Amino acid sequence: MRIDIITIFPEICLAPLRESIIGRAQETGRVNLRAHDLRDWTHDRHRQVDDLPYGGGPGMVMKPEPFFEAVEALRTPEARVILLTPQGRRFDQAEARRLSAESHLILLCGHYEGIDHRVVEALVDEELSIGDYVLTNGTLAAAVIVDAVVRLLPGVLGDERSAEEESFAAPGVLEGPHYTRPAEFRGMKVPDVLLSGHHARIEAWRRERGLERTRENRPDLQD
Ligand code: ADE
């Protein structure tokens, strides 16, 4: 998969994706990830990417020209162009799975108060939000989406089962709790069933505790 991120802060999204699993996915060529500085597609001395809003109001609006030039330079026939914005449809695990089947994503990161709407109308295939809160810009949101999508690509996770068994793979139920050694720590014991070697009972226990955690932390998932 190829992913191009267009942002005024390339380092903000690249830094967290350089480590660990996503870093290795890049090294082994499972993903070709690049972050581009939007200002590279400006032509004035100040490399300006924003301007005053028509109609007045607070803040600045991102100019259309650099986004158009950037997308036109990077686009391939298969590219899916996505704008990160708090006004987008909410990203979740199902969206991550859907995007992991694409071959080329171009992620546009908004900043300031907004982005000239001609970008949305003429360039963008879809708008995504990572949650109902407002970040200072879309760059961290792009990093979140890349992480969630790339770990689903074939060969990226060491143990393929972990992508299947995790929370949200089964809609509406969270994962049960996990334990590792020592079997007793500061008086707290690992549940006996996990030491029993009885796989069917362990499975049933995990399912039950997963449901319990769902009722406690995410009752909305069971509605
Ligand atoms: N930009 C600012 N806030 C955002 C959010 N919640 N999701 C995606 N992009 C954003």
Coordinates of C-alpha atoms and ligand atoms in Angstrom, one line a residue:
M1 CA 0.0 0.0 0.0
R2 CA 1.1 3.5 -0.7
I3 CA 0.2 6.4 1.6
D4 CA 0.9 10.1 1.0
I5 CA 0.1 12.6 3.8
I6 CA -0.1 16.3 3.0
T7 CA 0.4 18.5 6.0
I8 CA 2.2 21.6 7.2
F9 CA 3.8 19.4 9.9
P10 CA 5.3 16.3 8.3
E11 CA 7.4 15.5 11.3
I12 CA 4.4 15.3 13.6
C13 CA 2.9 12.4 11.7
L14 CA 6.1 10.6 10.8
A15 CA 7.7 10.5 14.2
P16 CA 5.1 8.2 15.9
L17 CA 5.0 6.0 12.8
R18 CA 8.8 5.4 12.7
E19 CA 8.9 3.1 15.7
S20 CA 7.9 -0.5 16.3
I21 CA 5.4 -2.3 14.1
I22 CA 4.6 0.5 11.7
G23 CA 8.3 1.4 11.5
R24 CA 9.1 -2.2 10.5
A25 CA 6.2 -2.3 8.0
Q26 CA 7.9 0.6 6.2
E27 CA 11.3 -1.0 6.4
T28 CA 10.0 -4.3 4.9
G29 CA 8.1 -2.5 2.2
R30 CA 4.6 -3.5 3.3
V31 CA 3.7 0.2 3.2
N32 CA 5.3 3.1 1.3
L33 CA 4.6 6.0 3.6
R34 CA 5.5 9.6 2.8
A35 CA 4.6 12.9 4.4
H36 CA 4.8 16.0 2.3
D37 CA 5.1 19.6 3.4
L38 CA 2.1 21.5 1.9
R39 CA 4.3 24.6 1.7
D40 CA 6.3 22.9 -1.0
W41 CA 3.3 23.7 -3.3
T42 CA 3.3 27.4 -2.5
H43 CA 4.9 30.0 -4.8
D44 CA 5.2 33.1 -2.7
R45 CA 8.1 34.3 -0.5
H46 CA 6.2 33.6 2.7
R47 CA 5.1 30.1 1.6
Q48 CA 1.6 31.1 2.8
V49 CA -1.0 28.3 3.1
D50 CA -3.9 30.3 4.7
D51 CA -5.9 33.4 4.2
L52 CA -8.7 35.4 5.7
P53 CA -12.2 33.9 5.4
Y54 CA -14.7 35.4 2.9
G55 CA -17.7 36.6 4.8
G56 CA -15.6 37.5 7.9
G57 CA -15.3 35.5 11.2
P58 CA -12.5 34.4 13.4
G59 CA -9.4 32.5 12.2
M60 CA -7.9 31.7 8.9
V61 CA -8.9 29.4 6.1
M62 CA -6.5 27.1 4.2
K63 CA -6.0 28.2 0.6
P64 CA -7.1 25.8 -2.2
E65 CA -4.2 26.2 -4.6
P66 CA -1.5 24.3 -2.6
F67 CA -3.8 21.4 -2.0
F68 CA -4.9 21.2 -5.6
E69 CA -1.2 21.2 -6.8
A70 CA -0.2 18.6 -4.2
V71 CA -3.0 16.2 -5.0
E72 CA -2.4 16.6 -8.7
A73 CA 1.3 15.9 -8.3
L74 CA 0.7 12.8 -6.1
R75 CA -2.5 11.3 -7.4
T76 CA -2.6 7.9 -9.1
P77 CA -5.7 6.4 -10.8
E78 CA -6.3 4.2 -7.7
A79 CA -5.8 7.0 -5.2
R80 CA -8.5 7.6 -2.5
V81 CA -8.3 11.2 -1.3
I82 CA -9.3 11.6 2.4
L83 CA -9.6 14.8 4.3
L84 CA -9.1 14.7 8.1
T85 CA -11.6 17.0 9.8
P86 CA -13.8 17.0 12.9
Q87 CA -16.7 17.4 10.4
G88 CA -16.0 14.0 8.8
R89 CA -17.7 10.6 9.3
R90 CA -16.4 8.9 12.4
F91 CA -13.4 6.6 11.8
D92 CA -13.7 3.2 13.5
Q93 CA -12.3 -0.4 13.1
A94 CA -14.7 -1.2 10.2
E95 CA -13.4 1.9 8.4
A96 CA -9.8 0.8 9.1
R97 CA -10.6 -2.6 7.5
R98 CA -12.2 -1.0 4.5
L99 CA -9.2 1.4 4.0
S100 CA -6.7 -1.5 4.4
A101 CA -8.0 -2.9 1.1
E102 CA -7.1 0.2 -0.8
S103 CA -3.8 0.5 -2.7
H104 CA -3.2 4.2 -2.4
L105 CA -4.4 6.7 0.2
I106 CA -3.8 10.4 0.1
L107 CA -4.5 12.0 3.5
L108 CA -5.1 15.8 3.6
C109 CA -4.6 17.5 7.0
G110 CA -6.6 20.6 7.6
H111 CA -5.4 23.3 10.0
Y112 CA -6.6 26.6 11.5
E113 CA -10.3 27.2 11.3
G114 CA -10.9 25.2 8.2
I115 CA -10.1 24.6 4.6
D116 CA -11.5 26.2 1.4
H117 CA -14.5 24.1 0.5
R118 CA -13.6 23.8 -3.1
V119 CA -10.9 21.3 -1.9
V120 CA -13.7 19.2 -0.4
E121 CA -15.9 19.5 -3.4
A122 CA -13.4 18.9 -6.2
L123 CA -10.6 16.8 -4.7
V124 CA -11.8 14.8 -1.7
D125 CA -13.4 11.4 -1.9
E126 CA -14.4 11.3 1.8
E127 CA -14.0 13.2 5.0
L128 CA -13.1 11.4 8.2
S129 CA -12.9 12.4 11.9
I130 CA -11.1 10.3 14.5
G131 CA -13.6 11.3 17.3
D132 CA -15.9 13.9 18.6
Y133 CA -13.3 16.4 19.8
V134 CA -11.3 19.1 18.0
L135 CA -7.5 18.8 17.5
T136 CA -5.4 21.8 16.5
N137 CA -5.0 20.2 13.1
G138 CA -5.6 16.9 11.2
T139 CA -2.0 15.7 11.3
L140 CA -2.3 13.6 14.5
A141 CA -5.5 12.2 13.1
A142 CA -3.7 11.1 10.0
A143 CA -1.1 9.3 12.1
V144 CA -3.9 7.6 14.0
I145 CA -5.5 6.4 10.8
V146 CA -2.3 5.2 9.2
D147 CA -1.4 3.2 12.4
A148 CA -4.9 1.6 12.5
V149 CA -4.8 0.8 8.7
V150 CA -1.2 -0.4 8.3
R151 CA -1.3 -2.9 11.2
L152 CA -4.1 -4.7 9.3
L153 CA -2.0 -5.1 6.1
P154 CA -0.9 -8.7 5.4
G155 CA 2.4 -9.6 7.2
V156 CA 2.5 -6.5 9.4
L157 CA 1.5 -8.1 12.7
G158 CA 3.7 -10.9 13.8
D159 CA 0.9 -13.0 15.0
E160 CA -2.1 -12.8 12.6
R161 CA -4.4 -14.0 15.2
S162 CA -4.0 -10.9 17.3
A163 CA -5.8 -8.8 14.7
E164 CA -8.7 -11.3 14.6
E165 CA -9.2 -11.7 18.3
E166 CA -8.9 -8.1 19.5
S167 CA -11.6 -5.8 20.6
F168 CA -13.8 -4.6 17.8
A169 CA -13.0 -7.6 15.6
A170 CA -16.2 -9.0 17.2
P171 CA -18.5 -6.0 16.9
G172 CA -20.1 -5.0 20.2
V173 CA -17.8 -6.9 22.6
L174 CA -14.5 -5.8 24.1
E175 CA -11.6 -8.2 24.8
G176 CA -11.3 -9.9 28.1
P177 CA -8.4 -9.0 30.5
H178 CA -4.8 -10.3 29.9
Y179 CA -2.2 -11.5 32.4
T180 CA 1.4 -12.5 32.3
R181 CA 4.0 -13.7 34.9
P182 CA 4.3 -13.6 37.8
A183 CA 1.3 -15.7 38.8
E184 CA 1.1 -13.7 42.0
F185 CA 2.2 -10.1 42.3
R186 CA 1.8 -8.0 45.5
G187 CA -0.9 -10.4 46.7
M188 CA -2.8 -10.2 43.4
K189 CA -3.3 -13.6 41.8
V190 CA -3.8 -14.4 38.1
P191 CA -7.3 -16.1 37.8
D192 CA -6.9 -19.9 38.3
V193 CA -8.8 -20.7 35.1
L194 CA -5.9 -19.2 33.0
L195 CA -3.4 -21.6 34.7
S196 CA -5.7 -24.6 34.2
G197 CA -4.8 -25.4 30.6
H198 CA -8.5 -26.0 29.9
H199 CA -8.9 -24.2 26.6
A200 CA -12.7 -24.3 26.4
R201 CA -13.1 -23.0 29.9
I202 CA -10.5 -20.3 29.3
E203 CA -12.3 -19.2 26.1
A204 CA -15.7 -19.1 28.0
W205 CA -14.1 -17.1 30.8
R206 CA -12.5 -14.6 28.4
R207 CA -15.9 -14.1 26.6
E208 CA -17.7 -13.6 29.9
R209 CA -15.1 -11.1 31.2
G210 CA -15.2 -9.3 27.9
L211 CA -18.9 -8.8 28.1
E212 CA -18.5 -7.6 31.7
R213 CA -15.9 -5.0 30.6
T214 CA -18.2 -4.0 27.7
R215 CA -21.1 -3.4 30.1
E216 CA -18.8 -1.4 32.4
N217 CA -16.8 0.7 30.0
R218 CA -18.8 0.8 26.7
P219 CA -22.5 0.1 27.3
D220 CA -23.2 2.0 24.0
L221 CA -21.6 -0.9 22.0
Q222 CA -24.4 -3.2 23.1
D223 CA -27.3 -0.9 22.2
Ligands
ADE1 N1 -8.8 17.8 12.8 C1 -9.1 18.4 14.0 N2 -9.8 17.6 14.8 C2 -10.0 16.4 14.1 C3 -10.6 15.2 14.4 N3 -11.2 15.0 15.6 N4 -10.5 14.2 13.5 C4 -9.9 14.4 12.3 N5 -9.3 15.6 12.0 C5 -9.3 16.6 12.9

